[in-house]
Coordinates of C-alpha atoms in Angstrom, one line a residue:
Chain A
M15 CA 111.5 128.7 93.8
N16 CA 109.2 131.6 94.6
S17 CA 106.1 130.7 96.5
R18 CA 104.0 132.5 93.9
E19 CA 105.3 130.3 91.2
R20 CA 104.2 126.7 90.8
P21 CA 106.7 124.0 90.0
S22 CA 107.6 123.8 86.4
P23 CA 106.7 120.6 84.5
S24 CA 110.4 119.7 84.2
M25 CA 110.9 120.1 87.9
L26 CA 107.9 117.8 88.6
E27 CA 109.2 115.3 86.1
A28 CA 112.7 115.4 87.7
M29 CA 111.3 114.9 91.2
R30 CA 109.2 112.0 90.1
E31 CA 112.2 110.4 88.3
I32 CA 114.2 110.7 91.5
G33 CA 111.4 109.1 93.4
E34 CA 111.2 106.2 91.0
V35 CA 114.9 105.5 91.0
A36 CA 115.0 106.0 94.8
V37 CA 112.2 103.5 95.5
M38 CA 113.8 101.0 93.1
R39 CA 117.1 101.2 95.1
A40 CA 115.2 101.1 98.4
A41 CA 113.4 98.0 97.2
E42 CA 116.7 96.4 96.5
G43 CA 118.0 97.4 99.9
L44 CA 115.0 96.2 101.7
S45 CA 115.1 92.9 99.9
T46 CA 118.6 92.4 101.1
L47 CA 117.8 93.6 104.6
L48 CA 114.7 91.5 105.1
Q49 CA 115.9 88.5 103.0
K50 CA 112.6 88.5 101.0
K51 CA 111.3 89.9 97.8
V52 CA 110.3 93.6 98.2
D53 CA 108.7 95.8 95.6
I54 CA 107.9 99.5 96.1
S55 CA 106.0 101.5 93.6
V56 CA 105.1 105.2 93.5
S57 CA 101.3 105.4 93.0
H58 CA 101.2 109.2 93.0
A59 CA 103.7 112.0 93.2
T60 CA 103.0 115.7 93.6
V61 CA 104.5 118.9 94.9
V62 CA 102.4 120.9 97.3
P63 CA 102.9 124.3 98.9
L64 CA 104.1 124.0 102.5
K65 CA 101.4 126.2 103.7
A66 CA 98.8 123.9 102.2
L67 CA 100.6 121.0 103.9
F68 CA 100.3 122.6 107.3
G69 CA 96.6 123.0 106.7
L70 CA 96.3 119.4 105.4
F71 CA 98.0 117.8 108.3
R72 CA 96.3 119.9 110.9
G73 CA 93.1 118.5 109.6
M74 CA 94.3 115.0 110.2
D75 CA 93.8 113.5 113.6
S76 CA 94.7 109.9 112.9
S77 CA 97.5 108.3 114.8
M78 CA 100.6 107.9 112.7
A79 CA 104.1 106.5 112.8
V80 CA 106.7 108.9 111.2
V81 CA 110.3 108.1 110.5
Q82 CA 112.2 111.4 110.0
L83 CA 115.7 112.1 108.7
R84 CA 117.1 115.6 108.8
S85 CA 119.4 116.4 106.0
Y86 CA 122.0 119.1 105.5
G87 CA 124.9 120.1 103.3
E88 CA 126.5 123.2 101.8
G89 CA 123.8 125.7 101.1
F90 CA 121.2 123.0 101.8
K91 CA 118.8 122.0 104.5
G92 CA 115.9 119.6 104.3
A93 CA 114.0 116.9 106.0
M94 CA 112.6 113.6 104.7
F95 CA 109.7 111.6 106.3
L96 CA 108.2 108.2 105.9
L97 CA 104.6 108.5 107.0
L98 CA 102.6 105.4 108.0
Q99 CA 99.1 105.1 109.2
Y100 CA 99.1 103.2 112.5
S101 CA 97.5 100.1 110.9
Q102 CA 100.1 100.2 108.1
S103 CA 103.0 100.6 110.5
Y104 CA 101.7 97.5 112.3
R105 CA 101.5 95.6 109.1
L106 CA 105.0 96.7 108.0
A107 CA 106.6 95.8 111.3
Q108 CA 104.9 92.4 111.1
L109 CA 106.1 91.8 107.6
A110 CA 109.6 93.0 108.3
T111 CA 110.2 91.0 111.4
G112 CA 108.2 88.0 110.6
G113 CA 107.1 87.8 114.2
T114 CA 103.9 88.1 116.1
V115 CA 103.4 91.8 116.7
T116 CA 101.5 92.9 119.7
A117 CA 99.1 95.8 119.8
D118 CA 101.5 98.0 121.7
F119 CA 104.4 97.2 119.3
L120 CA 105.3 100.9 119.0
N121 CA 106.5 100.7 122.6
D122 CA 108.8 97.8 121.7
Q123 CA 112.3 98.8 120.8
Y124 CA 112.8 96.0 118.4
Y125 CA 109.7 96.8 116.3
R126 CA 110.4 100.5 116.5
S127 CA 113.9 99.8 115.3
S128 CA 112.7 97.8 112.3
L129 CA 110.5 100.7 111.2
Q130 CA 113.3 103.1 111.7
E131 CA 115.6 101.1 109.5
I132 CA 113.0 100.8 106.8
G133 CA 112.5 104.5 106.9
N134 CA 116.2 105.0 107.0
I135 CA 116.6 103.1 103.7
M136 CA 113.6 104.7 102.0
C137 CA 114.5 108.2 103.0
G138 CA 118.2 107.7 102.6
C139 CA 117.8 106.4 99.0
Y140 CA 115.8 109.4 98.1
L141 CA 118.3 111.8 99.6
N142 CA 121.1 110.0 97.8
E143 CA 119.4 110.3 94.5
F144 CA 118.5 113.9 95.1
A145 CA 122.1 114.6 96.0
A146 CA 123.3 113.0 92.8
A147 CA 120.7 114.9 90.8
T148 CA 121.6 118.3 92.2
D149 CA 125.4 117.5 92.4
R150 CA 125.5 118.1 96.1
Q151 CA 127.0 116.3 99.0
I152 CA 124.1 115.7 101.4
M153 CA 124.4 114.2 104.9
H154 CA 121.6 113.1 107.0
S155 CA 120.9 112.4 110.7
A156 CA 120.1 109.1 112.3
P157 CA 116.4 108.2 111.7
Q158 CA 113.9 109.1 114.4
L159 CA 110.6 107.4 114.9
T160 CA 107.8 109.3 116.5
T161 CA 104.2 108.4 117.0
A162 CA 101.4 110.8 117.6
M163 CA 98.5 112.6 115.7
L164 CA 99.9 113.7 112.4
G165 CA 99.1 117.3 112.8
T166 CA 101.1 117.4 116.0
L167 CA 104.0 115.5 114.5
M168 CA 104.2 117.7 111.5
D169 CA 104.1 120.9 113.5
S170 CA 107.1 119.7 115.5
A171 CA 108.9 118.2 112.6
L172 CA 108.6 121.3 110.4
E173 CA 109.7 123.6 113.1
G174 CA 112.6 125.6 111.8
M175 CA 112.1 124.4 108.3
G176 CA 109.6 127.0 107.1
E177 CA 112.0 129.8 106.2
G178 CA 113.0 129.4 102.5
C179 CA 111.0 126.2 102.3
D180 CA 108.0 126.8 100.1
D181 CA 107.1 123.4 98.7
A182 CA 107.1 119.8 99.7
L183 CA 107.3 116.7 97.5
L184 CA 104.7 114.0 98.4
L185 CA 105.3 110.4 97.1
E186 CA 102.5 107.9 97.8
T187 CA 104.1 104.5 97.9
V188 CA 102.9 100.9 98.0
F189 CA 105.2 98.2 99.5
T190 CA 104.8 94.7 98.5
L191 CA 106.7 92.2 100.8
G192 CA 106.4 88.6 99.8
G193 CA 103.0 89.1 98.3
D194 CA 101.5 91.3 101.1
Q195 CA 101.0 95.0 100.6
C196 CA 101.0 98.0 102.8
E197 CA 101.0 101.7 102.0
G198 CA 103.0 104.7 103.1
M199 CA 103.9 108.2 102.1
L200 CA 107.3 109.8 101.6
L201 CA 107.5 113.5 102.2
F202 CA 110.5 115.6 101.2
I203 CA 110.9 119.2 102.3
T204 CA 113.8 121.4 101.3
T205 CA 114.7 124.9 100.4
G206 CA 113.1 126.3 97.2
S207 CA 116.5 127.3 95.8
V208 CA 117.6 123.7 95.8
L209 CA 114.5 122.6 94.0
D210 CA 115.2 125.2 91.3
D211 CA 118.2 123.2 90.3
L212 CA 116.0 120.3 89.3
G213 CA 114.0 122.5 87.0
R214 CA 116.9 123.1 84.7
E215 CA 117.1 119.6 83.3
S216 CA 115.9 116.1 84.0
P217 CA 119.1 114.8 85.5
L218 CA 118.3 111.2 86.0
S219 CA 117.0 110.4 82.5
S220 CA 120.3 109.0 81.3
T221 CA 120.5 106.9 84.5
K222 CA 117.1 105.5 84.0
K223 CA 117.7 104.7 80.3
E224 CA 120.9 102.9 81.3
Q225 CA 118.9 100.9 83.8
G226 CA 116.0 100.3 81.4
I227 CA 113.4 102.0 83.7
Chain B
M13 CA 138.4 79.5 120.0
K14 CA 135.6 81.6 118.7
S15 CA 136.2 85.1 117.4
R16 CA 134.8 87.6 120.0
I17 CA 132.9 90.5 118.4
L18 CA 131.5 93.8 119.8
V19 CA 128.5 95.0 117.7
V20 CA 127.9 98.8 117.8
D21 CA 124.7 100.3 116.3
D22 CA 122.0 102.6 117.7
A23 CA 119.3 100.4 116.1
I24 CA 118.5 97.2 117.9
F25 CA 117.1 95.8 114.7
M26 CA 120.5 96.1 113.0
R27 CA 122.4 94.9 116.0
R28 CA 120.2 91.8 116.1
M29 CA 120.7 91.3 112.4
I30 CA 124.5 91.6 112.5
S31 CA 124.6 89.4 115.6
D32 CA 122.5 86.7 114.0
I33 CA 124.8 86.6 110.9
L34 CA 127.9 86.4 113.0
L35 CA 126.5 83.9 115.5
S36 CA 125.4 81.6 112.6
N37 CA 129.0 81.6 111.4
G38 CA 130.4 80.4 114.7
M39 CA 131.4 83.8 116.2
E40 CA 130.7 85.0 119.7
I41 CA 129.0 88.3 120.4
V42 CA 130.6 89.5 123.5
G43 CA 128.7 92.8 123.7
E44 CA 126.5 95.3 122.1
A45 CA 126.7 99.1 122.3
E46 CA 124.2 101.7 121.0
T47 CA 126.4 104.8 121.3
G48 CA 130.0 105.7 120.5
V49 CA 130.7 106.3 124.2
Q50 CA 129.4 102.9 125.2
A51 CA 131.5 101.4 122.4
I52 CA 134.7 102.9 123.8
D53 CA 133.9 101.8 127.3
L54 CA 132.9 98.3 126.3
Y55 CA 136.0 97.9 124.1
K56 CA 138.2 98.6 127.0
E57 CA 136.2 96.2 129.3
L58 CA 135.7 93.3 126.9
E59 CA 138.8 93.5 124.6
P60 CA 137.0 92.0 121.6
D61 CA 138.8 90.6 118.5
L62 CA 136.8 92.8 116.2
V63 CA 134.2 95.6 116.4
T64 CA 131.4 96.3 113.8
M65 CA 130.7 100.1 114.1
D66 CA 127.8 102.1 112.8
I67 CA 128.7 105.6 111.6
I68 CA 125.7 107.7 112.4
M69 CA 124.7 107.4 116.0
P70 CA 123.4 109.9 118.6
E71 CA 125.8 111.4 121.2
M72 CA 129.0 110.3 119.5
S73 CA 129.5 109.3 115.9
G74 CA 131.1 106.0 114.9
I75 CA 134.1 107.9 113.6
D76 CA 134.8 109.5 116.9
A77 CA 134.3 106.2 118.6
V78 CA 137.0 104.7 116.2
R79 CA 139.4 107.4 117.2
G80 CA 138.7 106.7 120.9
I81 CA 139.2 103.0 120.5
I82 CA 142.4 103.4 118.4
A83 CA 143.8 105.8 121.0
S84 CA 143.6 103.1 123.6
D85 CA 144.5 100.2 121.3
P86 CA 146.2 101.1 118.0
R87 CA 145.8 97.4 116.9
A88 CA 142.0 97.4 117.2
L89 CA 140.2 95.7 114.3
I90 CA 137.1 97.8 113.4
V91 CA 134.7 97.3 110.5
M92 CA 132.5 100.3 109.7
C93 CA 128.8 99.9 108.8
S94 CA 127.8 102.6 106.5
A95 CA 124.6 103.5 104.7
L96 CA 124.7 104.2 100.9
G97 CA 125.9 107.6 100.1
Q98 CA 128.2 108.0 103.0
Q99 CA 131.5 107.4 101.2
S100 CA 133.2 110.5 102.5
L101 CA 132.4 109.4 106.1
V102 CA 133.7 105.9 105.3
N103 CA 137.0 107.4 104.1
E104 CA 137.2 109.5 107.2
A105 CA 136.7 106.4 109.3
L106 CA 139.4 104.5 107.4
E107 CA 141.8 107.3 108.0
A108 CA 140.9 107.2 111.7
G109 CA 141.9 103.6 111.8
A110 CA 139.0 101.4 110.7
K111 CA 140.1 98.4 108.7
D112 CA 137.2 97.9 106.3
F113 CA 133.6 98.8 105.8
L114 CA 130.2 97.3 105.0
I115 CA 127.3 99.0 103.2
K116 CA 123.9 98.7 104.7
P117 CA 121.6 96.9 104.2
F118 CA 123.9 94.0 104.6
N119 CA 124.3 91.0 102.5
P120 CA 125.1 88.2 105.0
S121 CA 127.8 86.6 102.8
R122 CA 129.5 90.0 102.4
V123 CA 129.5 90.5 106.2
I124 CA 131.2 87.2 106.8
E125 CA 133.7 87.8 103.9
V126 CA 134.8 91.2 105.3
V127 CA 134.9 90.1 109.0
Q128 CA 136.9 87.0 108.1
N129 CA 139.3 89.0 106.0
V130 CA 139.9 91.6 108.7
L131 CA 140.4 88.9 111.3
G132 CA 142.9 87.3 109.0
L133 CA 140.9 84.0 108.8
P134 CA 140.7 81.9 105.7
A135 CA 137.5 82.3 103.7
G136 CA 134.8 79.7 104.0
I137 CA 135.8 78.4 107.4
S138 CA 133.4 78.8 110.3
H139 CA 135.0 80.9 113.0
G140 CA 134.0 78.4 115.5
D141 CA 136.4 76.0 113.9
R142 CA 139.5 78.1 114.5
E143 CA 142.5 76.2 116.0
D144 CA 144.1 78.6 118.4

């Protein structure tokens, strides 16, 4: 996708559909993992220019926990992030482990690992749906959890991703675990040429119809 | 005698989850490894009855670790732990000598079913009740 063009309506629709199916699968996965009822909804989905994203995140100085998966395949590179405000990461770790989480929980390997696995499932489900929708085989790295100011994190995370990557998909999500809620954001960055494949058709419509979504 | 299991996963959260499932079914966790290299070393040292092996790990992948373990013990019983969408890697691991695989996130009953099957134990019997 050329940076001077904005995403077509069909591309936006396809990316939202992928997001909806992915969070449904992620909710199923997390329910199994955590042995409790988990719902995840996408409250807002949008595609934003990467340059705008840099500016947006540089302006944010709040402490964040970010789970990152690098993805790759033939003619493809990308990265997927689960972004959590510090307070939300605390809440999610507490809900996931069912334990008493201390204030320095992000220095504790067990709690860090619980957030990594949640991010792994969230991001992995999106990448799997994206791979199916674009008929690609996509592999991804082990999840990495980093904590810092968001602007700093994103500068580091997006290093090397800029060339050929014009846009990013932002999915604002709400987790509901056993009646408690917390919020996060999924961010997907890939090369524009890959996103172009989504604009040609809405590949998940038949899947969603089959599943009654 | 309890079945002796080596759990390999780079995520402590997943290691603890797998261990809890296996322990609650009468098995013994003889060791945990968080890299493929550690897995090979611990396998030689501990000689477990079965290994649960994550696929994607830093330093050395689970598939390479399977190759390393099978090279030293061709009869090793290894169950791969794969995330959704990694079917090609699962196939590679099976070709390398793994006996079966589990898809993350785990369903506890499925974990027990697969482990029992690979160990050649009858289903529905706690491993702590083995008579050998």
